[in-house]
Short mmCIF file of C-alpha atoms in Angstrom, two decimals:
data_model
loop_
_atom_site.label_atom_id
_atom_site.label_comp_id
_atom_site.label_asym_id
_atom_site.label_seq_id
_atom_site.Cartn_x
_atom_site.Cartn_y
_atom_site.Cartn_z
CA UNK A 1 124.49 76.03 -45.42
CA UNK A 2 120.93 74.44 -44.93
CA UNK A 3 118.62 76.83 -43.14
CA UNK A 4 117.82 76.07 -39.72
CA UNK A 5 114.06 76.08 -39.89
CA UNK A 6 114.71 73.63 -42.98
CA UNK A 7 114.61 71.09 -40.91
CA UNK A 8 112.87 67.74 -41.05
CA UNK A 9 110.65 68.96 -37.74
CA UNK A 10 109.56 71.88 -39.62
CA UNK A 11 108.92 70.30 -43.32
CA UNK A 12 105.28 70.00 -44.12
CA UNK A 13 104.38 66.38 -44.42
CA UNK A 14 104.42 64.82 -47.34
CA UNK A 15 106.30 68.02 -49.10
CA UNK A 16 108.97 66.47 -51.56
CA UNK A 17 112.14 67.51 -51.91
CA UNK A 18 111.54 69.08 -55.10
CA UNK A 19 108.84 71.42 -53.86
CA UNK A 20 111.14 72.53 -51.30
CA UNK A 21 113.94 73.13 -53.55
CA UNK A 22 111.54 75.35 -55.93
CA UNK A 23 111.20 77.68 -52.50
CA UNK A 24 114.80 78.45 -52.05
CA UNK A 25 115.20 79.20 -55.67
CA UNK A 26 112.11 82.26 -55.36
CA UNK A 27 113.30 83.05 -51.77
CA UNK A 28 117.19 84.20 -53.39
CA UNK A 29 115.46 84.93 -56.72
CA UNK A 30 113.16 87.77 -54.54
CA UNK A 31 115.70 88.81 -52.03
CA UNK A 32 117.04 92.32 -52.54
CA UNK A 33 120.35 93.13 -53.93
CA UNK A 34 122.65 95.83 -52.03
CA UNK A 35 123.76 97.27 -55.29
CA UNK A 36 120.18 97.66 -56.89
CA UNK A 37 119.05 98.45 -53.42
CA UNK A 38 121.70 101.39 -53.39
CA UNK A 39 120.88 102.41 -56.93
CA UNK A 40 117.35 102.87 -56.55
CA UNK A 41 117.61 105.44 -53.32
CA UNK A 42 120.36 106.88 -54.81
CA UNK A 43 117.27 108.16 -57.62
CA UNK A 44 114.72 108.89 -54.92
CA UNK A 45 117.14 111.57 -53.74
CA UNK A 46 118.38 112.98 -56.88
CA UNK A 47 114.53 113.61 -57.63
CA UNK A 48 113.66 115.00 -54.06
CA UNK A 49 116.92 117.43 -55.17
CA UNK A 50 115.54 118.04 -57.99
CA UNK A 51 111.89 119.48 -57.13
CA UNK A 52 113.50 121.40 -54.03
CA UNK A 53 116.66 123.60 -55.69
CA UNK A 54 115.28 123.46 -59.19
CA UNK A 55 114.00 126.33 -60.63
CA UNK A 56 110.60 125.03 -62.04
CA UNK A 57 107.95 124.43 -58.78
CA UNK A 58 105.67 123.25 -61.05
CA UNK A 59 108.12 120.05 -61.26
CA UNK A 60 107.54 120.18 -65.14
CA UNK A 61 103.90 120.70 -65.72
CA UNK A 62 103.20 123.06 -68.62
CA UNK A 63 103.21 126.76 -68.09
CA UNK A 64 103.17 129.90 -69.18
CA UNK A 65 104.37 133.97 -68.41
CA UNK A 66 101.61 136.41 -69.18
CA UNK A 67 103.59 140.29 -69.43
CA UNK A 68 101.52 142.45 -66.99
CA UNK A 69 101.83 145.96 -68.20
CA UNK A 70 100.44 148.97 -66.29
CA UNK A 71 98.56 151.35 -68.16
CA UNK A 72 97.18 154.72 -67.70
CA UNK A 73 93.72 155.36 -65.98
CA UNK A 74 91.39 155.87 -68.84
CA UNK A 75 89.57 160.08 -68.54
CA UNK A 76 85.94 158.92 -67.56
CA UNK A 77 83.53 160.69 -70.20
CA UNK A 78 81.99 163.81 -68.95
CA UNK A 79 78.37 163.45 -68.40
CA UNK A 80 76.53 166.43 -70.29
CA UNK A 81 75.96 169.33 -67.60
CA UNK A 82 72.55 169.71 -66.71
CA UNK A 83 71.58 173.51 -66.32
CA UNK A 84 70.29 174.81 -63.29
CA UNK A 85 66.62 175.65 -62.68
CA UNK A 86 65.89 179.25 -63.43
CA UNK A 87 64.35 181.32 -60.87
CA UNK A 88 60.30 180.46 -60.80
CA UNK A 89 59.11 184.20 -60.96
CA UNK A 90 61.16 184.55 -64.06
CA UNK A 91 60.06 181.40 -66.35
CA UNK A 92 57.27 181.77 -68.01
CA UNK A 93 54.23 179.56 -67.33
CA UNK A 94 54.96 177.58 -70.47
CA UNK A 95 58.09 176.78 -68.72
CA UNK A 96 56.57 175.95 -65.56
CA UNK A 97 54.37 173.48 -67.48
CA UNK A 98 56.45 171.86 -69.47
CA UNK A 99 59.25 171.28 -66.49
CA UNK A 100 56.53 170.19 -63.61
CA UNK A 101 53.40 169.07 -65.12
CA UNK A 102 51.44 171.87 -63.26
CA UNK A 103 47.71 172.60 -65.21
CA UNK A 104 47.55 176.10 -66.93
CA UNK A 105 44.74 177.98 -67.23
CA UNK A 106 45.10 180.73 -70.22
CA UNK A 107 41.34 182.66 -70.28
CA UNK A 108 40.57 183.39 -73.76
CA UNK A 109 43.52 181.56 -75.10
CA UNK A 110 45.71 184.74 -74.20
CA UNK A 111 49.58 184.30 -74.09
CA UNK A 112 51.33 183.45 -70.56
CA UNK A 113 51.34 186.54 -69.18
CA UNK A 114 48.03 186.05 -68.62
CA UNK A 115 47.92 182.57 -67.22
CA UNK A 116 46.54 181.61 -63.60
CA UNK A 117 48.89 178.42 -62.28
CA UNK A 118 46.90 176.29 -60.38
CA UNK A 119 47.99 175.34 -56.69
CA UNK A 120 49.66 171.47 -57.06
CA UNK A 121 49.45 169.44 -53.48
CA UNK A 122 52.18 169.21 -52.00
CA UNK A 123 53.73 166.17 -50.10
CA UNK A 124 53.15 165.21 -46.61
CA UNK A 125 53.35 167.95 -43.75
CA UNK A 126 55.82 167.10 -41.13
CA UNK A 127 55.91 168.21 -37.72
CA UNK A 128 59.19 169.41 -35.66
CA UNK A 129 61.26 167.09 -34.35
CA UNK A 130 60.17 165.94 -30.39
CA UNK A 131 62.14 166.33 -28.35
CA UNK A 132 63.39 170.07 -29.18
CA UNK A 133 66.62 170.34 -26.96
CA UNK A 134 65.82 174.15 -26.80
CA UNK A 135 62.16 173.49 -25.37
CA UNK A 136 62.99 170.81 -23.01
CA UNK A 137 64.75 170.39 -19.15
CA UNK A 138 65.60 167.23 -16.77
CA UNK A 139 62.46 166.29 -14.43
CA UNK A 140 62.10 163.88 -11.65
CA UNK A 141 60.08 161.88 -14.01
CA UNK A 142 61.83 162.60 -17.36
CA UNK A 143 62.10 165.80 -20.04
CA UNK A 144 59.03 168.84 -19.55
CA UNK A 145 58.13 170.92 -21.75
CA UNK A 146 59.29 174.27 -21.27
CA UNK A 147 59.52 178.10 -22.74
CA UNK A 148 62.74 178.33 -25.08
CA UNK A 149 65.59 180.93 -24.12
CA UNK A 150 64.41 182.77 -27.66
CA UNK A 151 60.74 182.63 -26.18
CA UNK A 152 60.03 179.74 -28.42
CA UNK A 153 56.52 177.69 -26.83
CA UNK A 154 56.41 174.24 -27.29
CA UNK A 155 52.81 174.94 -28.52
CA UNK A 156 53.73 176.75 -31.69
CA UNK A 157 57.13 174.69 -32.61
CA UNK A 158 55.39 171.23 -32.32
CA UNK A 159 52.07 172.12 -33.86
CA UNK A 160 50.71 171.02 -36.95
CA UNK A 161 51.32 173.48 -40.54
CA UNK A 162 47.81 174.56 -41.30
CA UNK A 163 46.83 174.11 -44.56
CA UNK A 164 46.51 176.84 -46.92
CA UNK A 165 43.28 175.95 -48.42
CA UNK A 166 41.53 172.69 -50.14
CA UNK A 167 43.90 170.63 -51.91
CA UNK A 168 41.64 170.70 -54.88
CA UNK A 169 41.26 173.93 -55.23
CA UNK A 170 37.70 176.50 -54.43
CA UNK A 171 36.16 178.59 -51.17
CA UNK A 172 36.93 177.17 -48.21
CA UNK A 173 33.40 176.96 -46.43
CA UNK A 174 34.40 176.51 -43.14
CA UNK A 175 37.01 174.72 -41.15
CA UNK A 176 36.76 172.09 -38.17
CA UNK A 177 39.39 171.26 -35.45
CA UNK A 178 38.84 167.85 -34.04
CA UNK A 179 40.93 166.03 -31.34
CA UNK A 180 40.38 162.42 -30.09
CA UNK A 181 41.09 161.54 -26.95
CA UNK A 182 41.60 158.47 -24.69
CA UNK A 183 44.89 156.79 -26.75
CA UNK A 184 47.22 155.04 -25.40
CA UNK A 185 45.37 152.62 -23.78
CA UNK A 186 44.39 150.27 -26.68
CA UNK A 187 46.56 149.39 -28.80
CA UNK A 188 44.65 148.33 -31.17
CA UNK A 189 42.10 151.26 -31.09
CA UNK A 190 45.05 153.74 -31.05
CA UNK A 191 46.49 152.29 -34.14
CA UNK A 192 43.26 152.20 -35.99
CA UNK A 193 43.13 156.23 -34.86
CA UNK A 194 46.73 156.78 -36.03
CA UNK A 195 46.58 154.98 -39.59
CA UNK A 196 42.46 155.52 -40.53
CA UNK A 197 41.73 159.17 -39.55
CA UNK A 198 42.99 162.23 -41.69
CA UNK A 199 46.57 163.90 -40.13
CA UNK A 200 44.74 166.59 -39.66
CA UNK A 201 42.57 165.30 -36.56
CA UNK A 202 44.62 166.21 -33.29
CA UNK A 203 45.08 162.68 -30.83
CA UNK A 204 45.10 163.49 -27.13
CA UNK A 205 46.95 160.79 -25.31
CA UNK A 206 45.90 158.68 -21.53
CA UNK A 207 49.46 159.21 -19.44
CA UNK A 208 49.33 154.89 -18.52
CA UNK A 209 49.30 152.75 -21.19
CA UNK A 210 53.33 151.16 -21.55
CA UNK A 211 53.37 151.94 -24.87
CA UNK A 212 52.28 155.83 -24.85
CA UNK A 213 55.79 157.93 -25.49
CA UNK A 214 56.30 155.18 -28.58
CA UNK A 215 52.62 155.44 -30.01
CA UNK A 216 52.62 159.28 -29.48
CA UNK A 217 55.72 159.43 -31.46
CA UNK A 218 54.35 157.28 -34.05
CA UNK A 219 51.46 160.01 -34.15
CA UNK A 220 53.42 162.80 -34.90
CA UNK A 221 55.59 160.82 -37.77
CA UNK A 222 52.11 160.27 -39.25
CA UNK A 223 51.21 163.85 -39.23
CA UNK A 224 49.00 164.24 -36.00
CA UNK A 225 49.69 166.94 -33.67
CA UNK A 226 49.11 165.29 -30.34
CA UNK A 227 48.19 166.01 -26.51
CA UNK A 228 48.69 164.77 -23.09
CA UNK A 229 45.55 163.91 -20.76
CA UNK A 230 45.84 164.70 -17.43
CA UNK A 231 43.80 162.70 -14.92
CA UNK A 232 41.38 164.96 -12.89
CA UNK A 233 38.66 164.07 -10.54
CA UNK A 234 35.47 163.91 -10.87
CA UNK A 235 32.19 164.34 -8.57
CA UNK A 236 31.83 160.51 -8.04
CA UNK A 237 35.87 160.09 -7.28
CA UNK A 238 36.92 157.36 -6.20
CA UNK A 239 33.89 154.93 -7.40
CA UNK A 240 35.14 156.35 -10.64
CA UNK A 241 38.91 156.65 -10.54
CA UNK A 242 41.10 158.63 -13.26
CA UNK A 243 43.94 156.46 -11.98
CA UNK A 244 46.61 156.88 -9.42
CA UNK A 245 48.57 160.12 -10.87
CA UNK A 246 44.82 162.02 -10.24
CA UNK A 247 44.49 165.61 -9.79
CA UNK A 248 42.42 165.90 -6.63
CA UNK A 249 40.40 169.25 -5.62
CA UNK A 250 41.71 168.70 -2.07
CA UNK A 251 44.98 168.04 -2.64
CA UNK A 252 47.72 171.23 -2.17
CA UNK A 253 49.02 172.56 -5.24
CA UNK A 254 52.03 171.43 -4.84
CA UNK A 255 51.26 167.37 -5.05
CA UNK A 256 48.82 168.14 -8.09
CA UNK A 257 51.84 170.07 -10.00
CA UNK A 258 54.09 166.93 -8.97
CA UNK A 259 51.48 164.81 -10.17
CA UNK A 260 51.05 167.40 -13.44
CA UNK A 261 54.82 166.44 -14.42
CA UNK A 262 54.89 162.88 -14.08
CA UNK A 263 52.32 163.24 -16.90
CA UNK A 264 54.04 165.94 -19.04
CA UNK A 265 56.86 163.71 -19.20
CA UNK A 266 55.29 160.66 -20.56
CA UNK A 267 54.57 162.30 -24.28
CA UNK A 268 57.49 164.01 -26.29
CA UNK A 269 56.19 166.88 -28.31
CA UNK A 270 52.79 167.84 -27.00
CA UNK A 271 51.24 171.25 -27.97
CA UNK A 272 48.83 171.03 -24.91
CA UNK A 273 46.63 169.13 -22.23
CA UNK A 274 43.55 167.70 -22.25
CA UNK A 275 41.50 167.15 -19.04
CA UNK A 276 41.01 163.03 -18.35
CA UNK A 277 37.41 163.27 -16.22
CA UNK A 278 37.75 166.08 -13.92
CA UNK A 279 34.49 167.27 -13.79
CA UNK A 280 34.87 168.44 -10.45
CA UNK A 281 38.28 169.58 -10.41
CA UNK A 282 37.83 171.68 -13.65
CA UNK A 283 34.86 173.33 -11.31
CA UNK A 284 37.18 174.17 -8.21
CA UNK A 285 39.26 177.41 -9.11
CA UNK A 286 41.38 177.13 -6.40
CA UNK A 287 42.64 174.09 -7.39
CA UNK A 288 42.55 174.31 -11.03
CA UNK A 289 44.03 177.68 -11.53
CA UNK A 290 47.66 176.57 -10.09
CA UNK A 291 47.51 173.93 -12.71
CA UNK A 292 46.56 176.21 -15.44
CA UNK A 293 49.60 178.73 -14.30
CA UNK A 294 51.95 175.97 -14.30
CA UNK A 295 50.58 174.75 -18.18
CA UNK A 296 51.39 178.10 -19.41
CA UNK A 297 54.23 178.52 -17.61
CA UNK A 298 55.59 175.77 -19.90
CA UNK A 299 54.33 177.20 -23.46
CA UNK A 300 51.57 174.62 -23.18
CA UNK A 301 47.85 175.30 -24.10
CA UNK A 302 44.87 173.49 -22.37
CA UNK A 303 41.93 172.05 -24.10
CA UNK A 304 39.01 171.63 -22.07
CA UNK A 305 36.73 168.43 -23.82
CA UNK A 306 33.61 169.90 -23.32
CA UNK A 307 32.06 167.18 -21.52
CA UNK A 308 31.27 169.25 -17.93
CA UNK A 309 29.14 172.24 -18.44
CA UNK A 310 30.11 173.29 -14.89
CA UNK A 311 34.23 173.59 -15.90
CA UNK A 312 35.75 176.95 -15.40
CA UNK A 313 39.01 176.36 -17.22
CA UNK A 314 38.56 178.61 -20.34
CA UNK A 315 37.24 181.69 -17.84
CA UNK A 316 40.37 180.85 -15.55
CA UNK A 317 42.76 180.23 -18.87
CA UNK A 318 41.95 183.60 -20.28
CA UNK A 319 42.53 185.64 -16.76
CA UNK A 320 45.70 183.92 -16.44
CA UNK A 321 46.95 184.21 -19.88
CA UNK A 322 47.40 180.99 -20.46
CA UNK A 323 46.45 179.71 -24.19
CA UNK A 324 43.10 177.79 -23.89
CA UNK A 325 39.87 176.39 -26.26
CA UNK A 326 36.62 174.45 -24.86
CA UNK A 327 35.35 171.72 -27.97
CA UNK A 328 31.63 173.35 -28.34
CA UNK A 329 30.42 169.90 -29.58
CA UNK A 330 31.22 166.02 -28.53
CA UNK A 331 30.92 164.12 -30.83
CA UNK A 332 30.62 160.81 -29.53
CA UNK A 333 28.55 161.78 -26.03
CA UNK A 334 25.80 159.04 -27.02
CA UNK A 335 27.86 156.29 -28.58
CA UNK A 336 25.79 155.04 -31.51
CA UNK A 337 26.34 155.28 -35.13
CA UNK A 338 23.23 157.69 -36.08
CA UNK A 339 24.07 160.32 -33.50
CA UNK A 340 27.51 160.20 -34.33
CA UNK A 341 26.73 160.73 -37.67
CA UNK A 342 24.15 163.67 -35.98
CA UNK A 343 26.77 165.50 -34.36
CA UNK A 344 29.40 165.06 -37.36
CA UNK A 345 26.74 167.03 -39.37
CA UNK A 346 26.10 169.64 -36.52
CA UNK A 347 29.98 170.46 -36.66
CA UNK A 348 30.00 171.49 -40.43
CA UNK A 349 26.79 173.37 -40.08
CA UNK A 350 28.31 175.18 -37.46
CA UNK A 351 31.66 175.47 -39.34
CA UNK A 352 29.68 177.65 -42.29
CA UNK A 353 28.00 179.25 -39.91
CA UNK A 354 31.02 180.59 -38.09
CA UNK A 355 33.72 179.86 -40.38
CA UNK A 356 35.51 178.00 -37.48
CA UNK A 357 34.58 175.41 -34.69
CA UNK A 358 36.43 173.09 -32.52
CA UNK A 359 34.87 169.20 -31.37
CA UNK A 360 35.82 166.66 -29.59
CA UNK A 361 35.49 162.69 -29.38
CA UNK A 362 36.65 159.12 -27.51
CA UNK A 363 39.04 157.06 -29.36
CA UNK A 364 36.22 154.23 -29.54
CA UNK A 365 36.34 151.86 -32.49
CA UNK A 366 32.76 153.18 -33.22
CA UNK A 367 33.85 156.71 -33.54
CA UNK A 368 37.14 156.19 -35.29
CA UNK A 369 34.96 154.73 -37.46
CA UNK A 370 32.24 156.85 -37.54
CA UNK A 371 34.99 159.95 -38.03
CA UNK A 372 36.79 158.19 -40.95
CA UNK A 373 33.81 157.65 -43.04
CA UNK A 374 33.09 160.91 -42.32
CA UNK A 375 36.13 162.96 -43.53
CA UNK A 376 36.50 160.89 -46.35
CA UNK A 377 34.55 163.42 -48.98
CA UNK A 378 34.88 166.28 -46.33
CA UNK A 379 36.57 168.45 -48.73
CA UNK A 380 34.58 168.06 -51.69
CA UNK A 381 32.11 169.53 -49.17
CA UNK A 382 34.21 172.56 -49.33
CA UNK A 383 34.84 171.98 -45.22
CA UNK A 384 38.65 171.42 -44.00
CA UNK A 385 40.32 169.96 -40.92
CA UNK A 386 42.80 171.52 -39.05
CA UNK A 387 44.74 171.20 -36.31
CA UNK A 388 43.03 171.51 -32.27
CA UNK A 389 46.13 174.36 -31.90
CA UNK A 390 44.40 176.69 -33.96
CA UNK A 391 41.80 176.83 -31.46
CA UNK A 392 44.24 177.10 -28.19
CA UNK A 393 46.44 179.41 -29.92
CA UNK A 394 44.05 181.82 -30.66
CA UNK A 395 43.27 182.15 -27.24
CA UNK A 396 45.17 184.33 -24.51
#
């Protein structure tokens, strides 16, 4: 039966007869069977079957089974034991040479029983850890100091190890406690006093800078033994102003101790204070002796700077007990480099002369400098440093 779009209406003009006849023949020629239809999803699924239920996923890809066996842990091999050290006073200096590199003297090529060891330096002294819970108690203003239940001061457990003697050997010919004072403030001065001058110099820290309890503590990693400053006032007060936590002459005791702890608790590990100003305070002794009570009342010791000839603490300090030194020279009290370097030499004359003495300076760049080049060779001078705690703990 003709199609019904095979129509004359819908035959292209001009197509012959023959052209359309060659169009049914491809059109039946193309047309799907039903049977080869049928045949060929009848395959599809038999493969689909195959690749689900058969037993190879790999759907025929080359393989192979590697045996996993389990095996025994293999013995590690015993390292060779190394033998203990022997007990020092028993090994014989050859011994102690040979195992740590330590020089041996042997006068008149006699035998080790003879020999003289000579003192190796150490590594770097470290201070107590800051806060000590034993030494410390809440405040309105953070942790103070205080006296441990064992009688423990915060002035002995947070001060700086003295030295024996000078690192390279020989006499000591005196020794020199220096503290520098006015940190805190700078940070870049402070830093400079921290890293450039010997661990041995004692930093005294200002109670405002932001950054004080963090560059104190940074201090005492480095090896310094460090101090708080207390504001005081002095005879031109307030044209010249300590700041607002000031110790005033006038004031009752009571607001200059509250004043006292707000500063105490700014710097962790303190072995003392250190007068800010306070020229005239430090010359009232009815004002200044509550305070001193009260500092050694909390196993604290009180340096006095040395800048006011008129102070009374050290004279107050010793009635009341309380551990206290006054710096006999300062350093820095005409800021150039030439008296600097003046005073620097006055300390180790008087150092031989009385085998000890105690100065003080400003942390200025000039005298950080100043100090630095200074203690550089000190040794080879035959002087050494030691800690500003010597001084107060000597006292009362």
């Amino acid at each position: 039966m003709p199609l019904a779009s095979d129509t004359i209406l819908t035959r292209p003009l001009g197509l012959r007869d023959e052209a359309t006849a060659r169009v049914k023949h491809w059109r039946a020629v193309l047309r799907p069977k039903p049977l080869a239809a049928l045949a060929l999803g009848a395959g599809a699924l038999g493969l689909a079957a195959v690749l689900v239920l058969g037993d190879d996923p790999l759907a025929g890809e080359p393989y192979a089974i590697a045996a996993i066996e389990v095996r025994a842990p293999v013995a590690p091999v015993p390292e060779p034991a190394v033998p203990a050290p022997s007990d020092p006073a028993s090994r014989s200096a050859v011994e102690v040479e040979r195992a740590s590199g330590v020089a041996v003297n042997r006068p008149d090529g006699t035998s080790a029983p003879d020999s003289v060891v000579i003192r190796v330096p150490g590594g770097p002294i470290r201070l107590n850890p800051a806060p000590d819970p034993r030494l410390a108690e809440r405040g309105r203003y953070g942790p103070l100091p205080k006296v441990g239940p064992d009688g423990a001061r915060p002035l002995d457990v947070y001060a700086r190890p003295e030295a024996a003697g000078l690192e390279r050997g020989g006499a000591v010919a005196g020794r020199i406690a220096l503290v520098v004072s006015g940190l805190g403030i700078g940070q870049a001065a402070t830093q400079d006093a921290i890293q450039r001058l010997p661990p041995a110099v004692s930093l005294a820290f200002a109670p405002y800078g932001a950054d004080v309890p963090r560059s104190a503590a940074r201090a005492r990693e480095a090896g310094h033994e460090v101090l708080v400053q207390v504001p005081m006032e002095p005879f031109d007060y307030p044209d010249n102003d300590p700041g607002p936590q000031t110790l005033l002459a006038g004031a009752k005791p009571a607001e200059n101790l509250d004043r006292l702890a707000f500063v105490l608790a700014r710097v962790q590990g303190a072995v003392g204070v250190m007068n800010f100003m306070g020229a005239r305070l430090t010359g009232e002794a009815a004002a200044l002796e509550p305070v001193l009570r009260e500092v050694g009342g909390r196993g604290l010791g009180f340096l006095d700077d040395g800048t006011s000839p008129r102070s009374l603490a050290r004279d107050l300090a010793r009635k009341a007990k309380v551990p206290a030194a006054r710096a006999e020279i300062v350093v820095d009290a005409v800021p150039r480099p030439d008296a600097i370097d003046r005073e620097l030499a006055r300390l180790e004359e008087a150092a031989r002369k009385s085998g000890f003495v105690l100065g003080s300076a400003t942390g200025q760049p000039l005298s950080i400098d100043r100090i630095a080049r200074w203690a550089r060779d000190l040794e080879s001078r035959g002087i050494l440093l030691v800690p500003a705690s010597r001084a107060m703990r000597s006292g009362p």
